[in-house]
Amino acid sequence: MRSDGRDADEVRLLPWTGEEGKPCYLITDGTGRASRHADTVEETLLAMAADLLGHAADLLADRRTTPEQLRFLLARMREALTGVCRVAESRGGRTATRSTRPTPGGR
């Protein structure tokens, strides 16, 4: 236990997956290089999702938008939403008090 009341090492669900889509975890105090890299990846994923929302608004407002453009946007939004859900799951796990390592999928 650290002086701030937190455990010295916490298990963090990373915002990317490993082989075969399996979740990746990091045991960390939140200050190392891997944690900072994960923070950067999370910020990038959230920024990309916000940008896609802007593109979606533009495409939906344009009557000339083609089905192919919408299909492409939908595929990118699915990717972004997957990343955002992973970030939310990871951050939710870090705000909750845990005494054991989470099971795959964060449940």
PDB file of C-alpha atoms in Angstrom:
ATOM      1  CA  MET A   1       0.000   0.000   0.000  1.00  0.00           C
ATOM      2  CA  ARG A   2       1.325   3.445  -0.916  1.00  0.00           C
ATOM      3  CA  SER A   3       1.083   6.519   1.264  1.00  0.00           C
ATOM      4  CA  ASP A   4      -1.895   7.754  -0.790  1.00  0.00           C
ATOM      5  CA  GLY A   5      -3.894   4.628   0.144  1.00  0.00           C
ATOM      6  CA  ARG A   6      -3.682   2.957  -3.263  1.00  0.00           C
ATOM      7  CA  ASP A   7      -2.133  -0.403  -3.932  1.00  0.00           C
ATOM      8  CA  ALA A   8       1.434  -0.107  -5.203  1.00  0.00           C
ATOM      9  CA  ASP A   9       0.629  -2.262  -8.215  1.00  0.00           C
ATOM     10  CA  GLU A  10      -2.707  -2.296  -9.994  1.00  0.00           C
ATOM     11  CA  VAL A  11      -3.874  -4.394 -12.919  1.00  0.00           C
ATOM     12  CA  ARG A  12      -4.725  -2.274 -15.931  1.00  0.00           C
ATOM     13  CA  LEU A  13      -6.608  -3.455 -19.001  1.00  0.00           C
ATOM     14  CA  LEU A  14      -4.689  -2.043 -21.955  1.00  0.00           C
ATOM     15  CA  PRO A  15      -6.470  -0.343 -24.872  1.00  0.00           C
ATOM     16  CA  TRP A  16      -5.202  -2.922 -27.358  1.00  0.00           C
ATOM     17  CA  THR A  17      -5.476  -6.665 -27.689  1.00  0.00           C
ATOM     18  CA  GLY A  18      -2.901  -9.367 -28.078  1.00  0.00           C
ATOM     19  CA  GLU A  19      -2.859 -12.406 -30.290  1.00  0.00           C
ATOM     20  CA  GLU A  20      -6.259 -13.686 -31.345  1.00  0.00           C
ATOM     21  CA  GLY A  21      -7.936 -10.622 -29.828  1.00  0.00           C
ATOM     22  CA  LYS A  22      -7.155 -11.629 -26.246  1.00  0.00           C
ATOM     23  CA  PRO A  23      -7.064  -8.804 -23.679  1.00  0.00           C
ATOM     24  CA  CYS A  24      -3.712  -7.438 -22.534  1.00  0.00           C
ATOM     25  CA  TYR A  25      -3.079  -6.428 -18.937  1.00  0.00           C
ATOM     26  CA  LEU A  26      -0.345  -4.420 -17.292  1.00  0.00           C
ATOM     27  CA  ILE A  27       0.598  -4.660 -13.634  1.00  0.00           C
ATOM     28  CA  THR A  28       1.655  -1.132 -12.815  1.00  0.00           C
ATOM     29  CA  ASP A  29       1.753   1.703 -10.353  1.00  0.00           C
ATOM     30  CA  GLY A  30       0.602   3.938 -13.205  1.00  0.00           C
ATOM     31  CA  THR A  31       3.842   5.848 -13.684  1.00  0.00           C
ATOM     32  CA  GLY A  32       5.955   3.734 -16.046  1.00  0.00           C
ATOM     33  CA  ARG A  33       6.664   3.935 -19.759  1.00  0.00           C
ATOM     34  CA  ALA A  34       4.037   1.314 -20.662  1.00  0.00           C
ATOM     35  CA  SER A  35       1.383   3.198 -18.663  1.00  0.00           C
ATOM     36  CA  ARG A  36       2.250   6.459 -20.395  1.00  0.00           C
ATOM     37  CA  HIS A  37       2.091   4.727 -23.783  1.00  0.00           C
ATOM     38  CA  ALA A  38      -1.319   3.256 -22.905  1.00  0.00           C
ATOM     39  CA  ASP A  39      -2.504   6.739 -21.863  1.00  0.00           C
ATOM     40  CA  THR A  40      -1.391   8.107 -25.245  1.00  0.00           C
ATOM     41  CA  VAL A  41      -3.156   5.308 -27.118  1.00  0.00           C
ATOM     42  CA  GLU A  42      -6.347   5.950 -25.114  1.00  0.00           C
ATOM     43  CA  GLU A  43      -6.207   9.674 -25.887  1.00  0.00           C
ATOM     44  CA  THR A  44      -5.677   8.916 -29.599  1.00  0.00           C
ATOM     45  CA  LEU A  45      -8.611   6.479 -29.705  1.00  0.00           C
ATOM     46  CA  LEU A  46     -10.923   9.018 -28.073  1.00  0.00           C
ATOM     47  CA  ALA A  47      -9.780  11.815 -30.397  1.00  0.00           C
ATOM     48  CA  MET A  48     -10.325   9.629 -33.463  1.00  0.00           C
ATOM     49  CA  ALA A  49     -13.854   8.810 -32.288  1.00  0.00           C
ATOM     50  CA  ALA A  50     -14.609  12.519 -31.805  1.00  0.00           C
ATOM     51  CA  ASP A  51     -13.320  13.295 -35.302  1.00  0.00           C
ATOM     52  CA  LEU A  52     -15.505  10.553 -36.783  1.00  0.00           C
ATOM     53  CA  LEU A  53     -18.565  12.052 -35.106  1.00  0.00           C
ATOM     54  CA  GLY A  54     -17.858  15.284 -36.961  1.00  0.00           C
ATOM     55  CA  HIS A  55     -17.460  13.438 -40.257  1.00  0.00           C
ATOM     56  CA  ALA A  56     -20.707  11.560 -39.601  1.00  0.00           C
ATOM     57  CA  ALA A  57     -22.593  14.800 -39.066  1.00  0.00           C
ATOM     58  CA  ASP A  58     -21.216  16.195 -42.329  1.00  0.00           C
ATOM     59  CA  LEU A  59     -22.028  13.066 -44.358  1.00  0.00           C
ATOM     60  CA  LEU A  60     -25.517  12.747 -42.922  1.00  0.00           C
ATOM     61  CA  ALA A  61     -26.271  16.384 -43.742  1.00  0.00           C
ATOM     62  CA  ASP A  62     -25.112  16.001 -47.359  1.00  0.00           C
ATOM     63  CA  ARG A  63     -27.795  14.606 -49.679  1.00  0.00           C
ATOM     64  CA  ARG A  64     -25.094  13.605 -52.181  1.00  0.00           C
ATOM     65  CA  THR A  65     -23.486  11.128 -49.771  1.00  0.00           C
ATOM     66  CA  THR A  66     -23.265   7.696 -51.360  1.00  0.00           C
ATOM     67  CA  PRO A  67     -24.041   4.349 -49.720  1.00  0.00           C
ATOM     68  CA  GLU A  68     -20.360   3.440 -50.145  1.00  0.00           C
ATOM     69  CA  GLN A  69     -19.302   6.536 -48.184  1.00  0.00           C
ATOM     70  CA  LEU A  70     -21.761   5.694 -45.410  1.00  0.00           C
ATOM     71  CA  ARG A  71     -20.577   2.074 -45.338  1.00  0.00           C
ATOM     72  CA  PHE A  72     -16.953   3.229 -45.043  1.00  0.00           C
ATOM     73  CA  LEU A  73     -17.878   5.660 -42.258  1.00  0.00           C
ATOM     74  CA  LEU A  74     -19.824   2.970 -40.439  1.00  0.00           C
ATOM     75  CA  ALA A  75     -16.837   0.607 -40.562  1.00  0.00           C
ATOM     76  CA  ARG A  76     -14.527   3.293 -39.141  1.00  0.00           C
ATOM     77  CA  MET A  77     -17.097   4.187 -36.460  1.00  0.00           C
ATOM     78  CA  ARG A  78     -17.312   0.518 -35.450  1.00  0.00           C
ATOM     79  CA  GLU A  79     -13.520   0.473 -35.024  1.00  0.00           C
ATOM     80  CA  ALA A  80     -13.630   3.698 -33.037  1.00  0.00           C
ATOM     81  CA  LEU A  81     -16.486   2.522 -30.831  1.00  0.00           C
ATOM     82  CA  THR A  82     -14.600  -0.689 -30.090  1.00  0.00           C
ATOM     83  CA  GLY A  83     -11.652   1.423 -28.940  1.00  0.00           C
ATOM     84  CA  VAL A  84     -13.833   3.752 -26.877  1.00  0.00           C
ATOM     85  CA  CYS A  85     -15.510   0.788 -25.152  1.00  0.00           C
ATOM     86  CA  ARG A  86     -12.095  -0.653 -24.330  1.00  0.00           C
ATOM     87  CA  VAL A  87     -10.957   2.679 -22.886  1.00  0.00           C
ATOM     88  CA  ALA A  88     -14.143   2.925 -20.796  1.00  0.00           C
ATOM     89  CA  GLU A  89     -13.731  -0.627 -19.526  1.00  0.00           C
ATOM     90  CA  SER A  90     -10.097   0.015 -18.640  1.00  0.00           C
ATOM     91  CA  ARG A  91     -10.814   3.304 -16.879  1.00  0.00           C
ATOM     92  CA  GLY A  92     -13.773   1.826 -15.043  1.00  0.00           C
ATOM     93  CA  GLY A  93     -11.553  -0.963 -13.762  1.00  0.00           C
ATOM     94  CA  ARG A  94      -9.011   1.556 -12.520  1.00  0.00           C
ATOM     95  CA  THR A  95     -11.584   3.571 -10.600  1.00  0.00           C
ATOM     96  CA  ALA A  96     -13.075   0.555  -8.855  1.00  0.00           C
ATOM     97  CA  THR A  97     -11.355  -1.025  -5.884  1.00  0.00           C
ATOM     98  CA  ARG A  98     -10.114  -4.456  -6.872  1.00  0.00           C
ATOM     99  CA  SER A  99      -8.425  -7.024  -4.707  1.00  0.00           C
ATOM    100  CA  THR A 100      -7.875  -9.577  -7.469  1.00  0.00           C
ATOM    101  CA  ARG A 101      -6.941  -9.542 -11.107  1.00  0.00           C
ATOM    102  CA  PRO A 102      -9.934  -9.062 -13.427  1.00  0.00           C
ATOM    103  CA  THR A 103     -10.991 -11.931 -15.621  1.00  0.00           C
ATOM    104  CA  PRO A 104     -10.605 -11.598 -19.388  1.00  0.00           C
ATOM    105  CA  GLY A 105     -13.112  -9.133 -20.725  1.00  0.00           C
ATOM    106  CA  GLY A 106     -12.992  -7.191 -17.458  1.00  0.00           C
ATOM    107  CA  ARG A 107     -15.918  -9.004 -15.897  1.00  0.00           C
TER     108      ARG A 107
END
